[in-house]
Amino acid sequence: MTILRIATRKSPLALWQSEFVATQLRAAHPGLQVELVPMSTRGDEVLDRSLAAIGGKGLFLKELELAMQRGDADCAVHSLKDVPMQLEPGFALPAILVRADHADALVSPRFDSIDALPQGARVGTSSLRRQAQLRARRPDLQLLDLRGNVNTRLARLDAGDYDAIVLACAGLQRLGFGARITSRLDAPTWLPAPAQGAIAIECRDDDAGMHALCVALDDAATRTCVEAERAMNLALHGSCHVPVAAYAQLSGGQLQLHGLVGSSRSGVLVRAQASMPADGAQTLGGDVAKQLLACGAGALLTESAEPDTGPFVS
């Protein structure tokens, strides 16, 4: 392989992540040439509707996978939280990099915490998971949809469209906006999306050369944690259509997983947690999913699968 080509979305964050992976690959394999192949996806182009309404986060992957199938790219780089629980046949994730900050961030120019927001404050987020946790904590807040890349979302906040917005800490930090974080919304009180903060490399399952190059970047501890989170999500049939949150921590060979299912309409939250040895990540994810269902998560998942007839607020 003379040049390794990475398919990537065109957003600033996606380009940052892909260039970061390219740098890591060059360092791991001196002499390897790596170039980016920026592409536009439907998930990036349709901004007047929620992701759930237009087909989910898998829209961010499809065009990149087609490029690999055509031979126009050798691999793709993703935020792992955007990757469906089950990949399309013929694809694999040979490397999951060391996880960055897993937490969400409240960003506000005037208020230093969720509790400090005034009655009826306007908070922007397109995530049903974030909406459910906000509603549980502050049912008085006015939750408004917010799509677009990180720069666009910050610009809308600065223009006065919102009193606060909620974004991922990792995305802000990677783009140099770490100073904009007003407060971290941290586990276990506030749970992130499964695999939030982790970057994954996707390639064709039959591309042994690509697998061999990527394995040097794989972080075993991160893979173990996100496997538990994603296994829980898979057992719940989770997607961006349903408010599912999860966070796993590995300590002394023991893996602990916190899980949550919520309602973005009522703010009702169901929580569960469990732990087991690290080699049981997928079993742990399934166990926490069973606990959540036993506590009533099924009704919330059914509710979230039903269309919301309320107005879309941009």
PDB file of C-alpha atoms in Angstrom:
ATOM      1  CA  MET A   1       0.000   0.000   0.000  1.00  0.00           C
ATOM      2  CA  THR A   2       1.672   3.217  -1.153  1.00  0.00           C
ATOM      3  CA  ILE A   3      -0.950   5.637   0.174  1.00  0.00           C
ATOM      4  CA  LEU A   4      -3.559   4.893   2.841  1.00  0.00           C
ATOM      5  CA  ARG A   5      -6.768   6.813   2.166  1.00  0.00           C
ATOM      6  CA  ILE A   6      -9.106   7.733   5.035  1.00  0.00           C
ATOM      7  CA  ALA A   7     -12.726   8.528   4.154  1.00  0.00           C
ATOM      8  CA  THR A   8     -14.083  11.239   6.426  1.00  0.00           C
ATOM      9  CA  ARG A   9     -17.003  13.600   6.810  1.00  0.00           C
ATOM     10  CA  LYS A  10     -16.257  17.249   6.047  1.00  0.00           C
ATOM     11  CA  SER A  11     -17.206  18.729   9.427  1.00  0.00           C
ATOM     12  CA  PRO A  12     -14.344  20.372  11.359  1.00  0.00           C
ATOM     13  CA  LEU A  13     -14.589  17.745  14.110  1.00  0.00           C
ATOM     14  CA  ALA A  14     -14.595  14.817  11.677  1.00  0.00           C
ATOM     15  CA  LEU A  15     -11.589  16.268   9.844  1.00  0.00           C
ATOM     16  CA  TRP A  16      -9.766  16.789  13.159  1.00  0.00           C
ATOM     17  CA  GLN A  17     -10.404  13.199  14.205  1.00  0.00           C
ATOM     18  CA  SER A  18      -9.310  11.810  10.845  1.00  0.00           C
ATOM     19  CA  GLU A  19      -6.121  13.873  10.826  1.00  0.00           C
ATOM     20  CA  PHE A  20      -5.444  12.724  14.407  1.00  0.00           C
ATOM     21  CA  VAL A  21      -5.756   9.098  13.293  1.00  0.00           C
ATOM     22  CA  ALA A  22      -3.569   9.815  10.259  1.00  0.00           C
ATOM     23  CA  THR A  23      -0.867  11.238  12.541  1.00  0.00           C
ATOM     24  CA  GLN A  24      -1.087   8.202  14.831  1.00  0.00           C
ATOM     25  CA  LEU A  25      -0.799   5.819  11.879  1.00  0.00           C
ATOM     26  CA  ARG A  26       2.228   7.655  10.491  1.00  0.00           C
ATOM     27  CA  ALA A  27       3.898   7.507  13.911  1.00  0.00           C
ATOM     28  CA  ALA A  28       3.156   3.788  14.280  1.00  0.00           C
ATOM     29  CA  HIS A  29       4.335   2.983  10.739  1.00  0.00           C
ATOM     30  CA  PRO A  30       7.237   5.270   9.659  1.00  0.00           C
ATOM     31  CA  GLY A  31       7.170   5.871   5.924  1.00  0.00           C
ATOM     32  CA  LEU A  32       3.434   5.253   5.579  1.00  0.00           C
ATOM     33  CA  GLN A  33       1.693   7.915   3.514  1.00  0.00           C
ATOM     34  CA  VAL A  34      -1.812   8.826   4.642  1.00  0.00           C
ATOM     35  CA  GLU A  35      -4.281  11.168   2.983  1.00  0.00           C
ATOM     36  CA  LEU A  36      -7.849  12.201   3.771  1.00  0.00           C
ATOM     37  CA  VAL A  37     -10.800  11.737   1.417  1.00  0.00           C
ATOM     38  CA  PRO A  38     -13.428  14.249   2.669  1.00  0.00           C
ATOM     39  CA  MET A  39     -17.024  13.382   1.806  1.00  0.00           C
ATOM     40  CA  SER A  40     -20.478  14.781   2.495  1.00  0.00           C
ATOM     41  CA  THR A  41     -23.122  12.541   4.068  1.00  0.00           C
ATOM     42  CA  ARG A  42     -26.898  12.823   4.253  1.00  0.00           C
ATOM     43  CA  GLY A  43     -26.635  13.273   8.002  1.00  0.00           C
ATOM     44  CA  ASP A  44     -24.561  16.416   7.405  1.00  0.00           C
ATOM     45  CA  GLU A  45     -26.742  17.783   4.620  1.00  0.00           C
ATOM     46  CA  VAL A  46     -30.238  17.528   6.157  1.00  0.00           C
ATOM     47  CA  LEU A  47     -30.282  19.964   9.076  1.00  0.00           C
ATOM     48  CA  ASP A  48     -33.949  20.974   9.216  1.00  0.00           C
ATOM     49  CA  ARG A  49     -35.075  17.693  10.819  1.00  0.00           C
ATOM     50  CA  SER A  50     -33.878  15.618  13.754  1.00  0.00           C
ATOM     51  CA  LEU A  51     -31.579  12.659  13.107  1.00  0.00           C
ATOM     52  CA  ALA A  52     -34.260  10.312  14.391  1.00  0.00           C
ATOM     53  CA  ALA A  53     -36.694  11.645  11.779  1.00  0.00           C
ATOM     54  CA  ILE A  54     -34.371  11.119   8.808  1.00  0.00           C
ATOM     55  CA  GLY A  55     -33.019   7.683   9.621  1.00  0.00           C
ATOM     56  CA  GLY A  56     -30.560   7.900  12.500  1.00  0.00           C
ATOM     57  CA  LYS A  57     -26.842   8.277  12.949  1.00  0.00           C
ATOM     58  CA  GLY A  58     -26.089   5.524  10.452  1.00  0.00           C
ATOM     59  CA  LEU A  59     -26.563   8.226   7.807  1.00  0.00           C
ATOM     60  CA  PHE A  60     -23.123   9.515   8.788  1.00  0.00           C
ATOM     61  CA  LEU A  61     -21.537   6.198   7.765  1.00  0.00           C
ATOM     62  CA  LYS A  62     -23.257   5.049   4.585  1.00  0.00           C
ATOM     63  CA  GLU A  63     -21.401   7.170   2.023  1.00  0.00           C
ATOM     64  CA  LEU A  64     -18.062   6.404   3.684  1.00  0.00           C
ATOM     65  CA  GLU A  65     -18.766   2.664   3.545  1.00  0.00           C
ATOM     66  CA  LEU A  66     -19.730   2.923  -0.127  1.00  0.00           C
ATOM     67  CA  ALA A  67     -16.396   4.660  -0.796  1.00  0.00           C
ATOM     68  CA  MET A  68     -14.568   1.724   0.791  1.00  0.00           C
ATOM     69  CA  GLN A  69     -16.602  -0.762  -1.244  1.00  0.00           C
ATOM     70  CA  ARG A  70     -15.773   1.131  -4.448  1.00  0.00           C
ATOM     71  CA  GLY A  71     -12.087   1.167  -3.575  1.00  0.00           C
ATOM     72  CA  ASP A  72     -11.985   4.966  -3.255  1.00  0.00           C
ATOM     73  CA  ALA A  73     -10.871   4.718   0.388  1.00  0.00           C
ATOM     74  CA  ASP A  74      -9.142   2.134   2.577  1.00  0.00           C
ATOM     75  CA  CYS A  75     -10.775   2.978   5.884  1.00  0.00           C
ATOM     76  CA  ALA A  76     -13.026   5.506   7.591  1.00  0.00           C
ATOM     77  CA  VAL A  77     -12.792   7.312  10.925  1.00  0.00           C
ATOM     78  CA  HIS A  78     -15.872   7.810  13.123  1.00  0.00           C
ATOM     79  CA  SER A  79     -16.977   9.039  16.493  1.00  0.00           C
ATOM     80  CA  LEU A  80     -17.875   5.616  17.869  1.00  0.00           C
ATOM     81  CA  LYS A  81     -21.082   6.951  19.424  1.00  0.00           C
ATOM     82  CA  ASP A  82     -22.332   7.554  15.852  1.00  0.00           C
ATOM     83  CA  VAL A  83     -21.630   3.968  14.742  1.00  0.00           C
ATOM     84  CA  PRO A  84     -24.660   1.622  14.742  1.00  0.00           C
ATOM     85  CA  MET A  85     -24.501  -1.250  17.233  1.00  0.00           C
ATOM     86  CA  GLN A  86     -24.317  -3.719  14.340  1.00  0.00           C
ATOM     87  CA  LEU A  87     -22.123  -2.839  11.370  1.00  0.00           C
ATOM     88  CA  GLU A  88     -23.167  -3.476   7.810  1.00  0.00           C
ATOM     89  CA  PRO A  89     -22.003  -6.921   6.633  1.00  0.00           C
ATOM     90  CA  GLY A  90     -18.446  -6.858   5.317  1.00  0.00           C
ATOM     91  CA  PHE A  91     -17.139  -4.186   7.700  1.00  0.00           C
ATOM     92  CA  ALA A  92     -15.179  -4.268  10.961  1.00  0.00           C
ATOM     93  CA  LEU A  93     -13.671  -1.962  13.577  1.00  0.00           C
ATOM     94  CA  PRO A  94      -9.999  -2.992  13.804  1.00  0.00           C
ATOM     95  CA  ALA A  95      -9.067  -0.123  16.132  1.00  0.00           C
ATOM     96  CA  ILE A  96     -10.753   1.837  18.898  1.00  0.00           C
ATOM     97  CA  LEU A  97      -8.431   4.559  20.160  1.00  0.00           C
ATOM     98  CA  VAL A  98      -7.883   5.651  23.750  1.00  0.00           C
ATOM     99  CA  ARG A  99     -11.070   7.328  24.912  1.00  0.00           C
ATOM    100  CA  ALA A 100     -11.070  11.082  25.464  1.00  0.00           C
ATOM    101  CA  ASP A 101     -13.405  12.863  27.915  1.00  0.00           C
ATOM    102  CA  HIS A 102     -16.658  10.887  28.041  1.00  0.00           C
ATOM    103  CA  ALA A 103     -18.777  13.628  29.630  1.00  0.00           C
ATOM    104  CA  ASP A 104     -21.301  16.079  28.231  1.00  0.00           C
ATOM    105  CA  ALA A 105     -20.785  19.810  28.669  1.00  0.00           C
ATOM    106  CA  LEU A 106     -23.165  22.616  29.488  1.00  0.00           C
ATOM    107  CA  VAL A 107     -22.122  25.691  27.532  1.00  0.00           C
ATOM    108  CA  SER A 108     -23.614  29.024  28.529  1.00  0.00           C
ATOM    109  CA  PRO A 109     -22.304  32.601  28.389  1.00  0.00           C
ATOM    110  CA  ARG A 110     -24.296  33.660  31.475  1.00  0.00           C
ATOM    111  CA  PHE A 111     -25.209  30.702  33.676  1.00  0.00           C
ATOM    112  CA  ASP A 112     -22.702  28.394  35.339  1.00  0.00           C
ATOM    113  CA  SER A 113     -24.795  25.245  35.795  1.00  0.00           C
ATOM    114  CA  ILE A 114     -28.106  23.587  34.873  1.00  0.00           C
ATOM    115  CA  ASP A 115     -29.488  24.519  38.281  1.00  0.00           C
ATOM    116  CA  ALA A 116     -28.522  28.172  37.761  1.00  0.00           C
ATOM    117  CA  LEU A 117     -30.572  28.496  34.558  1.00  0.00           C
ATOM    118  CA  PRO A 118     -33.640  30.730  35.036  1.00  0.00           C
ATOM    119  CA  GLN A 119     -37.189  29.391  34.896  1.00  0.00           C
ATOM    120  CA  GLY A 120     -38.120  28.531  31.302  1.00  0.00           C
ATOM    121  CA  ALA A 121     -34.593  29.003  29.952  1.00  0.00           C
ATOM    122  CA  ARG A 122     -33.990  27.954  26.341  1.00  0.00           C
ATOM    123  CA  VAL A 123     -31.597  25.010  26.078  1.00  0.00           C
ATOM    124  CA  GLY A 124     -30.478  23.655  22.715  1.00  0.00           C
ATOM    125  CA  THR A 125     -29.787  19.972  22.061  1.00  0.00           C
ATOM    126  CA  SER A 126     -30.820  17.562  19.323  1.00  0.00           C
ATOM    127  CA  SER A 127     -30.135  14.511  21.513  1.00  0.00           C
ATOM    128  CA  LEU A 128     -33.154  12.691  22.960  1.00  0.00           C
ATOM    129  CA  ARG A 129     -30.848  11.279  25.641  1.00  0.00           C
ATOM    130  CA  ARG A 130     -29.811  14.761  26.744  1.00  0.00           C
ATOM    131  CA  GLN A 131     -33.394  16.011  26.541  1.00  0.00           C
ATOM    132  CA  ALA A 132     -34.591  13.194  28.825  1.00  0.00           C
ATOM    133  CA  GLN A 133     -31.969  13.969  31.467  1.00  0.00           C
ATOM    134  CA  LEU A 134     -32.600  17.709  31.260  1.00  0.00           C
ATOM    135  CA  ARG A 135     -36.348  17.184  31.629  1.00  0.00           C
ATOM    136  CA  ALA A 136     -35.820  14.946  34.645  1.00  0.00           C
ATOM    137  CA  ARG A 137     -33.694  17.582  36.336  1.00  0.00           C
ATOM    138  CA  ARG A 138     -35.441  20.756  35.174  1.00  0.00           C
ATOM    139  CA  PRO A 139     -38.944  20.118  33.761  1.00  0.00           C
ATOM    140  CA  ASP A 140     -39.474  23.877  33.386  1.00  0.00           C
ATOM    141  CA  LEU A 141     -36.785  24.309  30.723  1.00  0.00           C
ATOM    142  CA  GLN A 142     -37.683  25.015  27.104  1.00  0.00           C
ATOM    143  CA  LEU A 143     -35.810  22.380  25.092  1.00  0.00           C
ATOM    144  CA  LEU A 144     -35.108  23.415  21.505  1.00  0.00           C
ATOM    145  CA  ASP A 145     -33.626  21.306  18.725  1.00  0.00           C
ATOM    146  CA  LEU A 146     -30.077  22.118  17.656  1.00  0.00           C
ATOM    147  CA  ARG A 147     -28.353  20.556  14.621  1.00  0.00           C
ATOM    148  CA  GLY A 148     -25.149  21.378  12.784  1.00  0.00           C
ATOM    149  CA  ASN A 149     -21.457  21.074  13.558  1.00  0.00           C
ATOM    150  CA  VAL A 150     -19.843  22.295  16.776  1.00  0.00           C
ATOM    151  CA  ASN A 151     -18.923  25.678  15.309  1.00  0.00           C
ATOM    152  CA  THR A 152     -22.466  26.243  14.043  1.00  0.00           C
ATOM    153  CA  ARG A 153     -24.001  25.329  17.400  1.00  0.00           C
ATOM    154  CA  LEU A 154     -21.683  27.665  19.310  1.00  0.00           C
ATOM    155  CA  ALA A 155     -22.440  30.461  16.836  1.00  0.00           C
ATOM    156  CA  ARG A 156     -26.184  30.062  17.416  1.00  0.00           C
ATOM    157  CA  LEU A 157     -25.646  30.181  21.174  1.00  0.00           C
ATOM    158  CA  ASP A 158     -23.536  33.340  20.822  1.00  0.00           C
ATOM    159  CA  ALA A 159     -26.211  34.891  18.591  1.00  0.00           C
ATOM    160  CA  GLY A 160     -28.686  34.586  21.474  1.00  0.00           C
ATOM    161  CA  ASP A 161     -30.848  31.770  20.103  1.00  0.00           C
ATOM    162  CA  TYR A 162     -30.363  29.814  23.344  1.00  0.00           C
ATOM    163  CA  ASP A 163     -29.509  30.467  26.980  1.00  0.00           C
ATOM    164  CA  ALA A 164     -27.392  27.317  27.022  1.00  0.00           C
ATOM    165  CA  ILE A 165     -26.559  24.313  24.860  1.00  0.00           C
ATOM    166  CA  VAL A 166     -25.315  20.815  25.657  1.00  0.00           C
ATOM    167  CA  LEU A 167     -22.440  19.302  23.656  1.00  0.00           C
ATOM    168  CA  ALA A 168     -19.837  16.577  24.158  1.00  0.00           C
ATOM    169  CA  CYS A 169     -16.751  17.691  26.075  1.00  0.00           C
ATOM    170  CA  ALA A 170     -14.495  15.695  23.743  1.00  0.00           C
ATOM    171  CA  GLY A 171     -15.665  17.522  20.615  1.00  0.00           C
ATOM    172  CA  LEU A 172     -15.183  20.929  22.211  1.00  0.00           C
ATOM    173  CA  GLN A 173     -11.727  20.037  23.484  1.00  0.00           C
ATOM    174  CA  ARG A 174     -10.578  18.552  20.183  1.00  0.00           C
ATOM    175  CA  LEU A 175     -11.507  21.726  18.314  1.00  0.00           C
ATOM    176  CA  GLY A 176      -9.843  24.044  20.826  1.00  0.00           C
ATOM    177  CA  PHE A 177     -13.076  25.145  22.519  1.00  0.00           C
ATOM    178  CA  GLY A 178     -12.361  23.582  25.897  1.00  0.00           C
ATOM    179  CA  ALA A 179     -12.532  27.004  27.535  1.00  0.00           C
ATOM    180  CA  ARG A 180     -16.189  27.241  26.457  1.00  0.00           C
ATOM    181  CA  ILE A 181     -17.176  24.386  28.804  1.00  0.00           C
ATOM    182  CA  THR A 182     -19.213  25.970  31.591  1.00  0.00           C
ATOM    183  CA  SER A 183     -19.699  22.750  33.556  1.00  0.00           C
ATOM    184  CA  ARG A 184     -19.094  19.041  32.980  1.00  0.00           C
ATOM    185  CA  LEU A 185     -22.134  16.791  33.224  1.00  0.00           C
ATOM    186  CA  ASP A 186     -20.447  13.724  34.629  1.00  0.00           C
ATOM    187  CA  ALA A 187     -21.260  10.089  35.336  1.00  0.00           C
ATOM    188  CA  PRO A 188     -22.920   8.501  37.186  1.00  0.00           C
ATOM    189  CA  THR A 189     -25.351  11.386  37.863  1.00  0.00           C
ATOM    190  CA  TRP A 190     -25.490  12.314  34.173  1.00  0.00           C
ATOM    191  CA  LEU A 191     -24.722   9.582  31.647  1.00  0.00           C
ATOM    192  CA  PRO A 192     -23.252  10.019  28.144  1.00  0.00           C
ATOM    193  CA  ALA A 193     -24.109   8.245  24.926  1.00  0.00           C
ATOM    194  CA  PRO A 194     -22.653   4.742  24.668  1.00  0.00           C
ATOM    195  CA  ALA A 195     -19.006   5.030  23.512  1.00  0.00           C
ATOM    196  CA  GLN A 196     -19.007   8.842  23.700  1.00  0.00           C
ATOM    197  CA  GLY A 197     -15.466  10.242  23.479  1.00  0.00           C
ATOM    198  CA  ALA A 198     -14.053   7.229  21.596  1.00  0.00           C
ATOM    199  CA  ILE A 199     -12.782   7.297  18.006  1.00  0.00           C
ATOM    200  CA  ALA A 200     -13.002   4.152  15.853  1.00  0.00           C
ATOM    201  CA  ILE A 201     -11.452   3.104  12.565  1.00  0.00           C
ATOM    202  CA  GLU A 202     -13.700   1.144  10.206  1.00  0.00           C
ATOM    203  CA  CYS A 203     -12.477  -0.892   7.251  1.00  0.00           C
ATOM    204  CA  ARG A 204     -13.546  -3.804   5.074  1.00  0.00           C
ATOM    205  CA  ASP A 205     -13.636  -7.037   7.028  1.00  0.00           C
ATOM    206  CA  ASP A 206     -11.552  -8.820   4.374  1.00  0.00           C
ATOM    207  CA  ASP A 207      -8.783  -6.192   4.238  1.00  0.00           C
ATOM    208  CA  ALA A 208      -6.072  -7.993   6.240  1.00  0.00           C
ATOM    209  CA  GLY A 209      -3.451  -5.353   5.414  1.00  0.00           C
ATOM    210  CA  MET A 210      -5.608  -2.568   6.820  1.00  0.00           C
ATOM    211  CA  HIS A 211      -6.333  -4.581   9.963  1.00  0.00           C
ATOM    212  CA  ALA A 212      -2.608  -5.123  10.502  1.00  0.00           C
ATOM    213  CA  LEU A 213      -1.892  -1.396  10.214  1.00  0.00           C
ATOM    214  CA  CYS A 214      -4.718  -0.351  12.546  1.00  0.00           C
ATOM    215  CA  VAL A 215      -4.157  -2.822  15.383  1.00  0.00           C
ATOM    216  CA  ALA A 216      -1.278  -0.700  16.702  1.00  0.00           C
ATOM    217  CA  LEU A 217      -3.789   2.049  17.568  1.00  0.00           C
ATOM    218  CA  ASP A 218      -6.289  -0.191  19.377  1.00  0.00           C
ATOM    219  CA  ASP A 219      -6.671   0.449  23.122  1.00  0.00           C
ATOM    220  CA  ALA A 220      -7.768  -2.692  24.965  1.00  0.00           C
ATOM    221  CA  ALA A 221      -9.193  -0.901  28.013  1.00  0.00           C
ATOM    222  CA  THR A 222     -11.306   1.469  25.913  1.00  0.00           C
ATOM    223  CA  ARG A 223     -12.532  -1.406  23.727  1.00  0.00           C
ATOM    224  CA  THR A 224     -13.613  -3.359  26.827  1.00  0.00           C
ATOM    225  CA  CYS A 225     -15.581  -0.412  28.235  1.00  0.00           C
ATOM    226  CA  VAL A 226     -17.319   0.528  25.001  1.00  0.00           C
ATOM    227  CA  GLU A 227     -18.127  -3.112  24.244  1.00  0.00           C
ATOM    228  CA  ALA A 228     -20.141  -3.248  27.476  1.00  0.00           C
ATOM    229  CA  GLU A 229     -21.905   0.041  26.685  1.00  0.00           C
ATOM    230  CA  ARG A 230     -22.692  -0.959  23.107  1.00  0.00           C
ATOM    231  CA  ALA A 231     -23.833  -4.439  24.157  1.00  0.00           C
ATOM    232  CA  MET A 232     -26.336  -2.839  26.536  1.00  0.00           C
ATOM    233  CA  ASN A 233     -27.549  -0.536  23.791  1.00  0.00           C
ATOM    234  CA  LEU A 234     -27.854  -3.421  21.323  1.00  0.00           C
ATOM    235  CA  ALA A 235     -29.883  -5.478  23.817  1.00  0.00           C
ATOM    236  CA  LEU A 236     -32.255  -2.520  24.167  1.00  0.00           C
ATOM    237  CA  HIS A 237     -32.363  -2.014  20.370  1.00  0.00           C
ATOM    238  CA  GLY A 238     -31.063   1.488  21.063  1.00  0.00           C
ATOM    239  CA  SER A 239     -30.383   4.140  18.450  1.00  0.00           C
ATOM    240  CA  CYS A 240     -30.747   7.896  18.200  1.00  0.00           C
ATOM    241  CA  HIS A 241     -34.513   7.212  18.201  1.00  0.00           C
ATOM    242  CA  VAL A 242     -34.425   6.310  21.900  1.00  0.00           C
ATOM    243  CA  PRO A 243     -32.870   8.067  24.920  1.00  0.00           C
ATOM    244  CA  VAL A 244     -30.339   5.421  26.019  1.00  0.00           C
ATOM    245  CA  ALA A 245     -27.203   6.314  27.989  1.00  0.00           C
ATOM    246  CA  ALA A 246     -24.332   4.194  29.296  1.00  0.00           C
ATOM    247  CA  TYR A 247     -20.925   4.536  30.888  1.00  0.00           C
ATOM    248  CA  ALA A 248     -18.483   1.768  31.843  1.00  0.00           C
ATOM    249  CA  GLN A 249     -15.341   2.031  33.955  1.00  0.00           C
ATOM    250  CA  LEU A 250     -12.536  -0.509  34.291  1.00  0.00           C
ATOM    251  CA  SER A 251     -10.665  -0.769  37.601  1.00  0.00           C
ATOM    252  CA  GLY A 252      -8.483  -3.575  38.902  1.00  0.00           C
ATOM    253  CA  GLY A 253      -9.841  -6.076  36.406  1.00  0.00           C
ATOM    254  CA  GLN A 254     -13.452  -5.274  37.320  1.00  0.00           C
ATOM    255  CA  LEU A 255     -15.793  -3.602  34.879  1.00  0.00           C
ATOM    256  CA  GLN A 256     -18.668  -1.478  36.173  1.00  0.00           C
ATOM    257  CA  LEU A 257     -21.494  -0.336  33.913  1.00  0.00           C
ATOM    258  CA  HIS A 258     -24.139   2.319  34.582  1.00  0.00           C
ATOM    259  CA  GLY A 259     -27.108   2.374  32.205  1.00  0.00           C
ATOM    260  CA  LEU A 260     -30.127   4.613  31.711  1.00  0.00           C
ATOM    261  CA  VAL A 261     -33.266   4.755  29.589  1.00  0.00           C
ATOM    262  CA  GLY A 262     -35.413   7.878  29.669  1.00  0.00           C
ATOM    263  CA  SER A 263     -38.307   9.749  28.186  1.00  0.00           C
ATOM    264  CA  SER A 264     -37.566  12.976  26.359  1.00  0.00           C
ATOM    265  CA  ARG A 265     -41.231  13.929  26.772  1.00  0.00           C
ATOM    266  CA  SER A 266     -41.864  13.301  30.494  1.00  0.00           C
ATOM    267  CA  GLY A 267     -38.358  13.200  31.944  1.00  0.00           C
ATOM    268  CA  VAL A 268     -38.964   9.787  33.532  1.00  0.00           C
ATOM    269  CA  LEU A 269     -35.614   7.968  33.923  1.00  0.00           C
ATOM    270  CA  VAL A 270     -34.891   4.300  34.634  1.00  0.00           C
ATOM    271  CA  ARG A 271     -31.384   3.471  35.885  1.00  0.00           C
ATOM    272  CA  ALA A 272     -29.415   0.276  36.529  1.00  0.00           C
ATOM    273  CA  GLN A 273     -25.842  -0.754  37.231  1.00  0.00           C
ATOM    274  CA  ALA A 274     -23.794  -3.912  37.620  1.00  0.00           C
ATOM    275  CA  SER A 275     -20.177  -5.088  37.595  1.00  0.00           C
ATOM    276  CA  MET A 276     -18.241  -8.227  36.677  1.00  0.00           C
ATOM    277  CA  PRO A 277     -14.730  -9.234  35.556  1.00  0.00           C
ATOM    278  CA  ALA A 278     -13.481  -7.366  32.489  1.00  0.00           C
ATOM    279  CA  ASP A 279     -13.657 -10.400  30.210  1.00  0.00           C
ATOM    280  CA  GLY A 280     -17.445 -10.370  30.511  1.00  0.00           C
ATOM    281  CA  ALA A 281     -18.108  -7.004  28.846  1.00  0.00           C
ATOM    282  CA  GLN A 282     -20.852  -8.182  26.499  1.00  0.00           C
ATOM    283  CA  THR A 283     -22.532 -10.253  29.211  1.00  0.00           C
ATOM    284  CA  LEU A 284     -22.440  -7.235  31.528  1.00  0.00           C
ATOM    285  CA  GLY A 285     -24.109  -5.082  28.906  1.00  0.00           C
ATOM    286  CA  GLY A 286     -26.868  -7.638  28.490  1.00  0.00           C
ATOM    287  CA  ASP A 287     -27.358  -7.935  32.254  1.00  0.00           C
ATOM    288  CA  VAL A 288     -27.769  -4.184  32.729  1.00  0.00           C
ATOM    289  CA  ALA A 289     -30.209  -4.093  29.814  1.00  0.00           C
ATOM    290  CA  LYS A 290     -32.283  -6.828  31.502  1.00  0.00           C
ATOM    291  CA  GLN A 291     -32.297  -4.830  34.751  1.00  0.00           C
ATOM    292  CA  LEU A 292     -33.492  -1.742  32.909  1.00  0.00           C
ATOM    293  CA  LEU A 293     -36.296  -3.670  31.208  1.00  0.00           C
ATOM    294  CA  ALA A 294     -37.305  -5.216  34.535  1.00  0.00           C
ATOM    295  CA  CYS A 295     -37.602  -1.690  35.959  1.00  0.00           C
ATOM    296  CA  GLY A 296     -39.940  -0.497  33.222  1.00  0.00           C
ATOM    297  CA  ALA A 297     -37.608   0.673  30.451  1.00  0.00           C
ATOM    298  CA  GLY A 298     -39.655  -1.188  27.849  1.00  0.00           C
ATOM    299  CA  ALA A 299     -42.527   1.290  28.087  1.00  0.00           C
ATOM    300  CA  LEU A 300     -40.125   4.208  27.605  1.00  0.00           C
ATOM    301  CA  LEU A 301     -38.528   2.532  24.589  1.00  0.00           C
ATOM    302  CA  THR A 302     -41.970   1.936  23.060  1.00  0.00           C
ATOM    303  CA  GLU A 303     -42.943   5.558  23.691  1.00  0.00           C
ATOM    304  CA  SER A 304     -39.767   6.815  22.014  1.00  0.00           C
ATOM    305  CA  ALA A 305     -40.404   4.652  18.964  1.00  0.00           C
ATOM    306  CA  GLU A 306     -43.739   6.376  18.420  1.00  0.00           C
ATOM    307  CA  PRO A 307     -43.724   9.527  16.267  1.00  0.00           C
ATOM    308  CA  ASP A 308     -43.784  12.791  18.181  1.00  0.00           C
ATOM    309  CA  THR A 309     -46.525  14.923  16.683  1.00  0.00           C
ATOM    310  CA  GLY A 310     -45.233  18.079  18.348  1.00  0.00           C
ATOM    311  CA  PRO A 311     -43.732  20.892  16.273  1.00  0.00           C
ATOM    312  CA  PHE A 312     -40.093  20.837  15.237  1.00  0.00           C
ATOM    313  CA  VAL A 313     -38.352  23.813  16.791  1.00  0.00           C
ATOM    314  CA  SER A 314     -35.119  24.939  15.173  1.00  0.00           C
TER     315      SER A 314
END
